[in-house]
XYZ file of N, CA and C in Angstrom:
582
model
N 135.562 94.946 166.683
C 134.774 95.838 165.840
C 134.858 95.371 164.390
N 133.721 95.287 163.731
C 133.724 94.814 162.347
C 134.112 95.943 161.394
N 134.626 95.553 160.249
C 135.035 96.523 159.248
C 133.924 96.666 158.221
N 133.678 97.892 157.750
C 132.624 98.096 156.759
C 132.945 97.382 155.452
N 131.916 96.934 154.742
C 132.144 96.359 153.417
C 132.793 97.391 152.493
N 133.513 96.923 151.511
C 134.184 97.788 150.546
C 133.192 98.781 149.948
N 133.589 100.044 149.904
C 132.729 101.069 149.320
C 131.773 101.704 150.316
N 131.816 101.262 151.563
C 130.949 101.842 152.594
C 131.824 102.534 153.632
N 131.435 103.741 154.006
C 132.285 104.566 154.861
C 131.500 105.205 156.008
N 131.024 104.409 156.960
C 130.250 104.978 158.060
C 131.117 105.833 158.981
N 130.486 106.801 159.624
C 131.156 107.583 160.647
C 131.458 106.682 161.843
N 132.504 107.012 162.570
C 132.821 106.263 163.791
C 131.617 106.284 164.721
N 131.304 105.131 165.275
C 130.206 105.042 166.222
C 128.892 104.581 165.631
N 128.783 104.572 164.295
C 127.558 104.060 163.675
C 127.538 102.540 163.843
N 126.437 102.016 164.297
C 126.323 100.579 164.547
C 126.516 99.775 163.263
N 127.222 98.676 163.378
C 127.429 97.776 162.237
C 126.113 97.226 161.708
N 125.091 97.207 162.541
C 123.774 96.737 162.108
C 123.292 97.508 160.884
N 123.655 98.781 160.808
C 123.224 99.614 159.683
C 124.077 99.392 158.441
N 125.399 99.505 158.570
C 126.215 99.469 157.359
C 126.520 98.056 156.876
N 126.276 97.044 157.691
C 126.449 95.675 157.211
C 125.182 95.125 156.565
N 124.083 95.852 156.690
C 122.843 95.424 156.052
C 122.943 95.672 154.544
N 122.578 94.676 153.784
C 122.469 94.840 152.336
C 121.482 93.815 151.823
N 121.169 93.867 150.548
C 120.086 93.070 149.974
C 120.601 92.068 148.946
N 121.061 90.908 149.398
C 121.534 89.909 148.429
C 120.379 89.303 147.640
N 120.731 88.720 146.505
C 119.755 87.982 145.707
C 120.006 86.476 145.795
N 121.198 86.102 146.208
C 121.533 84.678 146.331
C 121.121 84.198 147.723
N 120.086 83.370 147.762
C 119.622 82.797 149.023
C 119.903 81.301 149.034
N 120.028 80.747 150.230
C 120.516 79.383 150.410
C 119.442 78.300 150.324
N 118.201 78.669 150.059
C 117.120 77.680 149.950
C 117.078 76.799 151.207
N 117.195 77.457 152.363
C 117.213 76.760 153.651
C 115.888 76.974 154.371
N 115.479 75.992 155.144
C 114.228 76.089 155.891
C 114.358 77.132 157.000
N 113.278 77.832 157.235
C 113.211 78.824 158.298
C 111.962 78.519 159.112
N 112.128 78.300 160.411
C 110.974 77.900 161.222
C 110.027 79.082 161.448
N 108.765 78.757 161.670
C 107.739 79.782 161.818
C 107.944 80.649 163.055
N 108.573 80.111 164.098
C 108.839 80.906 165.299
C 109.806 82.050 164.977
N 110.781 81.777 164.132
C 111.722 82.824 163.719
C 111.004 83.893 162.915
N 110.177 83.473 161.970
C 109.423 84.435 161.156
C 108.528 85.282 162.057
N 107.897 84.673 163.038
C 107.039 85.416 163.970
C 107.837 86.474 164.718
N 109.062 86.167 165.113
C 109.917 87.139 165.801
C 110.242 88.324 164.896
N 110.511 88.039 163.630
C 110.832 89.117 162.692
C 109.652 90.061 162.524
N 108.461 89.499 162.379
C 107.265 90.320 162.208
C 106.935 91.050 163.515
N 107.207 90.404 164.637
C 106.962 91.066 165.916
C 107.861 92.283 166.076
N 109.086 92.218 165.583
C 109.968 93.388 165.632
C 109.348 94.536 164.845
N 108.735 94.225 163.711
C 108.075 95.253 162.897
C 106.906 95.878 163.648
N 106.260 95.089 164.458
C 105.070 95.543 165.192
C 105.360 96.739 166.089
N 106.604 96.885 166.526
C 106.970 97.942 167.469
C 107.386 99.238 166.784
N 107.195 99.336 165.499
C 107.602 100.525 164.745
C 106.695 101.718 165.041
N 107.231 102.931 164.865
C 106.401 104.124 165.051
C 105.455 104.316 163.866
N 104.337 104.985 164.123
C 103.397 105.294 163.035
C 102.549 106.495 163.413
N 102.079 107.199 162.404
C 101.239 108.379 162.592
C 99.965 107.993 163.353
N 99.662 108.707 164.428
C 98.512 108.417 165.294
C 98.539 106.977 165.821
N 99.693 106.354 165.822
C 99.822 104.954 166.233
C 98.847 104.057 165.458
N 98.641 104.389 164.188
C 97.670 103.640 163.368
C 98.162 102.250 162.998
N 99.484 102.060 162.973
C 100.063 100.773 162.606
C 99.403 100.228 161.317
N 99.558 100.951 160.200
C 98.834 100.605 158.978
C 99.404 99.422 158.209
N 100.502 98.865 158.687
C 101.159 97.772 157.969
C 100.453 96.444 158.208
N 100.456 95.630 157.164
C 100.004 94.240 157.250
C 101.050 93.416 156.523
N 101.585 92.404 157.189
C 102.607 91.540 156.604
C 101.957 90.220 156.215
N 102.055 89.876 154.951
C 101.565 88.593 154.443
C 102.781 87.785 154.035
N 102.931 86.589 154.570
C 104.122 85.796 154.279
C 103.770 84.397 153.788
N 104.725 83.814 153.086
C 104.645 82.431 152.624
C 105.988 81.777 152.907
N 105.981 80.770 153.752
C 107.191 80.061 154.148
C 107.348 78.820 153.270
N 108.441 78.772 152.522
C 108.666 77.655 151.596
C 108.693 76.319 152.318
N 109.189 76.323 153.548
C 109.325 75.076 154.295
C 108.033 74.532 154.847
N 107.056 75.396 155.107
C 105.818 74.923 155.725
C 104.597 75.017 154.818
N 104.700 75.780 153.718
C 103.559 75.886 152.806
C 104.066 76.167 151.392
N 104.500 75.116 150.725
C 105.104 75.254 149.393
C 104.120 75.812 148.373
N 102.841 75.459 148.490
C 101.842 75.958 147.536
C 101.673 77.472 147.658
N 101.559 77.942 148.881
C 101.416 79.394 149.096
C 102.689 80.113 148.632
N 103.852 79.519 148.900
C 105.119 80.115 148.455
C 105.124 80.254 146.930
N 104.677 79.230 146.222
C 104.627 79.274 144.756
C 103.667 80.362 144.268
N 102.550 80.516 144.958
C 101.592 81.575 144.607
C 102.222 82.954 144.794
N 102.916 83.145 145.909
C 103.557 84.429 146.172
C 104.680 84.691 145.173
N 105.424 83.658 144.827
C 106.494 83.804 143.840
C 105.930 84.298 142.510
N 104.777 83.796 142.126
C 104.132 84.181 140.881
C 103.614 85.619 140.905
N 103.530 86.216 142.092
C 103.068 87.598 142.219
C 104.219 88.608 142.141
N 105.434 88.091 141.944
C 106.594 88.943 141.706
C 106.780 89.123 140.212
N 107.389 90.229 139.802
C 107.731 90.370 138.389
C 108.791 89.325 138.048
N 108.841 88.942 136.787
C 109.667 87.814 136.345
C 111.136 87.940 136.750
N 111.693 89.149 136.661
C 113.093 89.338 137.019
C 113.385 88.975 138.464
N 112.444 89.229 139.342
C 112.624 88.871 140.750
C 112.356 87.393 141.003
N 111.512 86.784 140.196
C 111.210 85.364 140.375
C 112.449 84.497 140.194
N 113.356 84.923 139.314
C 114.523 84.086 138.983
C 115.408 83.803 140.187
N 115.524 84.753 141.096
C 116.370 84.551 142.273
C 115.564 84.331 143.556
N 114.372 84.917 143.655
C 113.583 84.831 144.890
C 113.071 83.415 145.159
N 113.102 82.571 144.154
C 112.648 81.183 144.319
C 113.457 80.427 145.368
N 114.675 80.888 145.659
C 115.539 80.219 146.632
C 115.451 80.803 148.042
N 114.626 81.830 148.231
C 114.463 82.412 149.565
C 113.692 81.438 150.453
N 113.801 81.626 151.742
C 113.051 80.799 152.694
C 111.625 81.289 152.841
N 111.459 82.609 152.801
C 110.147 83.234 152.984
C 109.988 84.338 151.954
N 108.800 84.408 151.367
C 108.421 85.543 150.529
C 107.264 86.246 151.225
N 107.201 87.559 151.037
C 106.110 88.273 151.676
C 105.802 89.584 151.000
N 104.706 90.175 151.458
C 104.273 91.484 150.969
C 103.901 92.347 152.158
N 104.300 93.611 152.089
C 103.841 94.591 153.057
C 102.701 95.346 152.392
N 101.548 95.299 153.019
C 100.356 95.967 152.516
C 100.007 97.090 153.483
N 99.729 98.265 152.939
C 99.398 99.415 153.775
C 97.912 99.718 153.757
N 97.380 99.990 154.933
C 95.987 100.418 155.075
C 95.962 101.926 154.856
N 95.198 102.386 153.867
C 95.262 103.772 153.413
C 94.518 104.771 154.301
N 93.615 104.302 155.136
C 92.795 105.208 155.946
C 92.954 104.890 157.431
N 92.799 105.929 158.238
C 92.828 105.741 159.683
C 91.594 104.982 160.141
N 91.768 104.103 161.089
C 90.635 103.359 161.632
C 89.783 104.232 162.548
N 90.419 105.187 163.237
C 89.679 105.962 164.240
C 88.731 107.007 163.649
N 88.998 107.449 162.392
C 88.092 108.448 161.806
C 87.804 108.237 160.320
N 88.407 107.220 159.705
C 88.157 106.919 158.298
C 88.815 107.865 157.316
N 89.560 108.849 157.795
C 90.201 109.822 156.901
C 91.459 109.212 156.279
N 91.850 109.737 155.089
C 93.076 109.235 154.453
C 94.300 109.446 155.341
N 95.164 108.452 155.367
C 96.411 108.513 156.124
C 97.540 108.762 155.131
N 97.997 109.998 155.062
C 99.047 110.363 154.104
C 100.388 109.719 154.445
N 100.523 109.147 155.637
C 101.798 108.588 156.085
C 101.854 107.070 156.065
N 100.832 106.408 155.522
C 100.805 104.947 155.637
C 102.010 104.281 154.980
N 102.454 104.769 153.819
C 103.586 104.132 153.137
C 104.884 104.359 153.921
N 105.053 105.558 154.478
C 106.215 105.846 155.318
C 106.237 104.908 156.518
N 105.090 104.749 157.156
C 105.005 103.888 158.332
C 105.277 102.431 157.979
N 104.797 101.999 156.825
C 105.079 100.629 156.363
C 106.575 100.442 156.147
N 107.236 101.476 155.614
C 108.687 101.409 155.415
C 109.437 101.289 156.732
N 108.955 101.993 157.755
C 109.589 101.890 159.071
C 109.443 100.475 159.619
N 108.273 99.881 159.437
C 108.040 98.515 159.924
C 108.904 97.512 159.164
N 109.012 97.691 157.856
C 109.864 96.824 157.039
C 111.313 96.889 157.522
N 111.791 98.101 157.818
C 113.179 98.246 158.243
C 113.401 97.591 159.607
N 112.437 97.711 160.514
C 112.561 97.060 161.817
C 112.669 95.549 161.644
N 111.840 94.994 160.762
C 111.901 93.565 160.488
C 113.264 93.175 159.925
N 113.773 94.005 159.038
C 115.066 93.752 158.412
C 116.202 93.738 159.435
N 116.186 94.684 160.356
C 117.239 94.722 161.376
C 117.149 93.521 162.311
N 115.937 93.092 162.637
C 115.792 91.886 163.459
C 116.365 90.682 162.707
N 116.091 90.613 161.405
C 116.624 89.518 160.597
C 118.150 89.513 160.619
N 118.759 90.691 160.475
C 120.225 90.763 160.487
C 120.780 90.328 161.836
N 120.111 90.710 162.909
C 120.570 90.293 164.236
C 120.556 88.779 164.374
N 119.703 88.122 163.605
C 119.580 86.664 163.681
C 120.379 85.964 162.585
N 121.225 86.722 161.885
C 122.072 86.133 160.854
C 121.362 85.883 159.539
N 120.214 86.513 159.353
C 119.430 86.351 158.126
C 119.542 87.611 157.278
N 119.149 87.481 156.025
C 119.160 88.602 155.097
C 117.768 88.808 154.538
N 117.497 90.048 154.148
C 116.235 90.380 153.491
C 116.542 91.100 152.186
N 115.585 91.063 151.294
C 115.696 91.827 150.049
C 114.311 92.376 149.742
N 114.192 93.695 149.779
C 112.927 94.338 149.446
C 112.750 94.455 147.952
N 111.501 94.402 147.505
C 111.220 94.425 146.065
C 110.094 95.383 145.720
N 110.367 96.254 144.746
C 109.315 97.074 144.150
C 108.720 96.349 142.946
N 109.470 95.394 142.384
C 109.033 94.653 141.200
C 108.036 93.564 141.546
N 106.817 93.997 141.835
C 105.738 93.084 142.218
C 104.491 93.414 141.397
N 103.556 92.496 141.366
C 102.290 92.704 140.646
C 101.268 93.266 141.629
N 101.316 94.575 141.789
C 100.562 95.262 142.835
C 99.078 94.904 142.849
N 98.403 95.066 141.723
C 96.959 94.803 141.676
C 96.662 93.321 141.886
N 97.484 92.457 141.306
C 97.273 91.013 141.450
C 97.420 90.570 142.913
N 98.339 91.208 143.622
C 98.542 90.870 145.034
C 97.281 91.165 145.827
N 96.727 92.362 145.627
C 95.501 92.719 146.353
C 94.372 91.754 145.998
N 94.258 91.421 144.719
C 93.221 90.471 144.310
C 93.431 89.110 144.942
N 94.665 88.640 144.952
C 94.974 87.329 145.528
C 94.655 87.288 147.024
N 94.910 88.409 147.701
C 94.673 88.470 149.140
C 93.237 88.871 149.484
N 92.445 89.189 148.458
C 91.049 89.572 148.686
C 90.907 90.939 149.334
N 91.781 91.873 148.960
C 91.771 93.203 149.564
C 91.273 94.256 148.578
N 90.553 95.226 149.079
C 89.985 96.320 148.297
C 91.061 97.363 148.013
N 91.294 97.681 146.741
C 92.316 98.653 146.348
C 91.999 100.058 146.842
N 90.741 100.333 147.153
C 90.392 101.646 147.718
C 90.893 101.771 149.153
N 91.043 100.650 149.825
C 91.410 100.644 151.233
C 92.872 100.264 151.486
N 93.465 99.521 150.558
C 94.804 98.967 150.782
C 95.701 99.181 149.567
N 97.005 99.204 149.814
C 98.007 99.230 148.740
C 99.071 98.185 149.034
N 99.426 97.424 148.016
C 100.579 96.526 148.126
C 101.817 97.405 147.981
N 102.456 97.706 149.109
C 103.553 98.669 149.128
C 104.834 98.063 148.577
N 105.114 96.811 148.944
C 106.372 96.190 148.534
C 106.326 94.683 148.740
N 107.257 93.994 148.119
C 107.480 92.580 148.385
C 108.810 92.417 149.092
N 109.033 91.249 149.675
C 110.318 91.000 150.319
C 110.624 89.511 150.339
N 111.911 89.227 150.424
C 112.417 87.860 150.578
C 113.266 87.816 151.840
N 113.209 86.693 152.544
C 114.005 86.483 153.750
C 114.709 85.139 153.626
N 115.945 85.069 154.100
C 116.629 83.783 154.130
C 118.085 83.905 154.512
N 118.764 82.793 154.399
C 120.204 82.755 154.621
C 120.884 83.019 153.289
N 122.029 83.687 153.355
C 122.738 84.044 152.133
C 123.275 82.798 151.441
N 123.070 82.758 150.129
C 123.556 81.653 149.316
C 124.870 82.006 148.630
N 125.192 81.263 147.594
C 126.437 81.459 146.842
C 126.188 82.326 145.611
N 127.078 83.238 145.355
C 126.960 84.121 144.192
C 126.860 83.301 142.912
N 127.551 82.175 142.850
C 127.598 81.354 141.639
C 126.238 80.791 141.235
N 125.267 80.773 142.147
C 123.946 80.241 141.799
C 123.114 81.226 140.983
N 123.568 82.477 140.896
C 122.839 83.510 140.165
C 123.236 83.540 138.697
N 122.350 84.084 137.868
C 122.683 84.341 136.468
C 123.843 85.334 136.414
N 124.595 85.286 135.316
C 125.773 86.148 135.195
C 125.460 87.613 135.446
N 124.373 88.124 134.898
C 124.020 89.532 135.077
C 123.781 89.904 136.529
N 123.216 88.983 137.291
C 122.963 89.246 138.711
C 124.210 89.066 139.553
N 125.107 88.191 139.133
C 126.348 87.987 139.888
C 127.124 89.302 140.015
N 127.082 90.104 138.955
C 127.807 91.375 138.945
C 127.269 92.358 139.979
N 126.011 92.172 140.390
C 125.364 93.089 141.339
C 125.400 92.575 142.768
N 125.960 91.418 142.996
C 125.856 90.749 144.293
C 126.942 91.203 145.264
N 126.809 92.431 145.733
C 127.724 92.986 146.725
C 127.022 94.160 147.408
N 127.467 94.526 148.612
C 126.871 95.682 149.282
C 127.120 96.952 148.473
N 126.070 97.685 148.194
C 126.200 98.884 147.371
C 126.701 100.067 148.203
N 127.394 101.010 147.549
C 127.862 102.198 148.266
C 126.688 103.128 148.572
N 126.938 104.150 149.328
C 125.927 105.141 149.678
C 126.393 106.522 149.243
N 125.420 107.415 149.018
C 125.759 108.809 148.742
C 126.497 109.366 149.950
N 127.286 110.388 149.712
C 128.017 111.005 150.820
C 127.039 111.697 151.760
N 127.449 111.885 152.991
C 126.618 112.551 153.986
C 126.250 113.955 153.512
N 127.178 114.648 152.842
C 126.925 116.005 152.344
C 125.805 116.047 151.307
N 125.614 114.952 150.587
C 124.568 114.914 149.570
C 123.173 114.755 150.159
N 123.078 114.148 151.335
C 121.748 113.899 151.904
C 121.434 114.733 153.143
N 122.456 115.395 153.706
C 122.261 116.204 154.926
C 122.582 117.653 154.600
N 121.535 118.453 154.523
C 121.697 119.847 154.119
C 121.442 120.721 155.332
N 122.515 121.076 156.013
C 122.443 121.867 157.229
C 123.230 123.155 157.028
N 122.812 123.937 156.045
C 123.563 125.158 155.689
C 122.632 126.347 155.651
C-alpha cells in the first residue's frame, strides 16, 4: 500500500489513484506516442454527461509528432504557463459544445461534463505513469479563433499538459517552491451533512 504525499490525509480505503494525483509543472520533455494519447482521450470518452450529450472536444498537439502545432498551442497559453509547459509531451485544450445536438437548447452542464472527461483522462494518464496539469491561464478567444470555432457554439474550457515528470531544478525559482502535491481542505469543510 502506498503512503500519501506529505500534507495529504485520505480516509482508509480511498484509492491511491486519487490522492497521488497532482499537477506538476516540471515535465521531462520526453516523446509520447500517439497510441498512448489516443488511449488517454478514449478514457475521457466514457465519462458521464447530461442527456449523454458528450459536449467535450479534445484538441491536442504532440511535440514528438507535430512540433509546429505544438508551438502554436504553446503560444495560446498565457505567458506564465508557457515557461514550463514547453517541456510537456502534449499540450491540449478541452472545448465544450454549449448547446445540445438533439434540440439545439443551451446545455447548462457542458462545463461540468467537460470537467468529468478531463478527470477521466487524467486518471488514465496516472495509471500509465504520466502526469497532467490543467490550466485556466489560456487565451480563450484566440483558441477558438485558431481552431475555427464559433464562440456562440463553443467555449475553450481549459488547457492541459501531459507528460512524464521532470526535475524540479529545471523550473524557475518561484515555480520550484510550488512543485509538490498540494494539501486539501478537510472533509468537514466540503461535506455538510448536518
